[in-house]
XYZ file of C-alpha atoms in Angstrom:
167
model
C -27.019 30.144 -6.483
C -23.709 30.589 -4.615
C -20.033 29.689 -4.979
C -19.886 27.052 -2.219
C -19.488 23.285 -2.466
C -22.742 21.363 -2.686
C -24.869 18.970 -4.725
C -27.921 19.780 -6.798
C -27.203 23.499 -6.685
C -29.607 25.704 -8.653
C -28.127 27.268 -11.782
C -29.782 30.414 -13.131
C -29.548 30.474 -16.921
C -29.613 33.596 -19.069
C -28.177 34.803 -22.337
C -29.991 32.657 -24.883
C -31.560 34.609 -27.710
C -33.242 33.885 -30.996
C -32.944 35.409 -34.413
C -34.303 34.827 -37.855
C -37.140 35.964 -40.078
C -39.825 34.516 -37.804
C -38.168 35.206 -34.414
C -40.694 37.931 -33.691
C -43.410 35.295 -33.466
C -41.842 33.815 -30.341
C -41.103 34.796 -26.776
C -38.011 32.936 -25.662
C -38.166 31.311 -22.209
C -34.772 30.677 -20.597
C -34.146 27.159 -19.221
C -35.412 26.530 -15.685
C -34.746 23.806 -13.132
C -31.079 23.455 -14.114
C -28.835 22.098 -11.332
C -25.191 21.093 -10.988
C -22.735 19.993 -8.318
C -19.732 21.945 -7.058
C -16.998 19.729 -5.615
C -14.234 20.868 -3.276
C -10.964 22.082 -4.774
C -7.650 20.599 -3.665
C -5.599 22.932 -1.496
C -1.958 21.896 -1.107
C 0.294 22.789 1.789
C 3.631 23.882 0.316
C 6.938 25.234 1.600
C 7.612 22.450 4.112
C 11.052 20.802 4.232
C 12.561 17.958 6.254
C 15.989 18.142 7.892
C 18.720 15.595 7.274
C 19.703 13.638 10.370
C 22.162 11.127 11.734
C 20.701 7.630 12.248
C 18.958 7.500 15.628
C 16.885 4.322 15.334
C 13.527 6.078 14.880
C 11.558 7.383 11.906
C 10.801 10.841 13.311
C 11.696 13.673 10.907
C 12.272 17.279 11.930
C 10.349 19.690 9.705
C 11.408 23.124 8.561
C 10.466 25.724 5.996
C 7.291 27.739 6.101
C 3.976 25.973 5.521
C 1.699 27.976 3.236
C -1.528 27.601 1.262
C -2.786 29.573 -1.735
C -6.572 29.888 -1.844
C -8.700 30.964 -4.786
C -9.738 34.597 -5.024
C -10.345 36.264 -1.702
C -11.525 33.134 0.142
C -11.208 33.243 3.928
C -9.166 30.138 4.789
C -6.468 29.819 7.451
C -3.820 27.131 7.795
C -3.481 25.588 11.255
C -2.256 22.501 13.015
C 1.297 21.328 13.548
C 3.128 19.385 10.879
C 4.559 16.004 11.852
C 7.137 14.261 9.665
C 7.909 10.537 9.480
C 10.605 8.865 7.369
C 9.538 5.814 5.337
C 11.846 3.715 7.534
C 14.541 4.250 10.174
C 17.497 3.127 8.046
C 20.330 5.287 6.711
C 19.973 6.421 3.098
C 19.730 9.413 0.793
C 16.623 11.037 -0.644
C 14.357 9.170 1.752
C 10.638 9.946 1.531
C 9.118 11.833 4.446
C 5.347 11.597 5.000
C 3.850 14.717 6.541
C 0.546 15.055 8.396
C -1.025 17.303 10.996
C -2.000 20.428 9.050
C -5.616 21.612 8.972
C -7.665 24.495 7.603
C -10.392 26.683 9.054
C -12.343 29.762 8.069
C -15.559 30.743 6.336
C -14.534 29.153 3.023
C -12.612 26.107 4.362
C -15.478 23.785 3.386
C -14.799 24.529 -0.280
C -11.385 22.845 -0.100
C -9.816 19.452 0.506
C -6.490 19.995 2.235
C -3.560 18.082 0.776
C -0.644 17.541 3.166
C 2.850 18.357 1.813
C 4.107 15.766 -0.683
C 7.408 14.941 -2.333
C 9.447 15.884 0.746
C 12.730 13.991 1.175
C 15.768 14.082 3.448
C 18.858 12.015 4.203
C 19.688 9.798 7.152
C 23.449 9.334 7.532
C 24.981 6.379 9.354
C 25.648 6.867 13.073
C 29.072 6.264 14.573
C 29.336 3.058 16.600
C 32.342 3.049 18.931
C 34.168 -0.094 20.002
C 34.819 0.200 23.739
C 36.512 -1.902 26.418
C 39.126 -3.460 24.121
C 42.171 -4.707 26.018
C 45.414 -5.899 24.405
C 47.019 -8.951 26.026
C 50.673 -8.947 27.027
C 52.832 -11.375 25.057
C 56.289 -12.841 24.794
C 58.386 -11.390 21.984
C 57.661 -13.236 18.706
C 59.036 -10.842 16.026
C 55.489 -9.799 14.908
C 53.260 -6.831 15.537
C 50.174 -9.001 16.071
C 48.284 -8.438 19.311
C 45.506 -10.426 20.949
C 42.501 -8.378 21.990
C 39.630 -9.111 24.341
C 36.739 -7.364 26.044
C 35.651 -5.263 23.052
C 31.979 -4.294 22.989
C 29.604 -2.080 21.039
C 26.329 -0.498 22.090
C 23.926 -0.155 19.157
C 20.838 2.046 19.445
C 17.577 0.668 20.803
C 16.899 -2.904 19.750
C 19.144 -2.807 16.658
C 20.726 -6.179 15.849
C 24.440 -5.449 15.384
C 27.209 -7.925 16.181
C 30.879 -7.041 16.652
C 33.140 -9.355 14.657
C 36.759 -9.468 15.854
């Protein structure tokens, strides 16, 4: 009856015909009461990328690219929302999966689609620099070596990271 998603939708049937020596003895009646379901089509958001970053102790990913959708025919569907990216974990690594959410669709034909958020997006997290500060070398009496005794060295890892300085 129409192109839109729904269950038990009426289907008008035509096009059956008959032939044969005795076909003239019959009036063909097309099938009636035929119904079928139309389910929503998947509509993927594409064109989204994630930026590489230096380790910062959080899973937040910065998104880039240009989010787009490709609808069927001349359907009236608009892409909206704001994409949000999250790394699988906070740790440094290459090719890390980024989960993206936040996009939505609207428009007269939006109900005929199931929006799929961008998939397969990856980015790298490189290790952050961790400076040793406050190190002081002790004075010493000449002993024919270049060895020095140090004290007071500290590090300041990000957030609640468990990192211990080993001297």
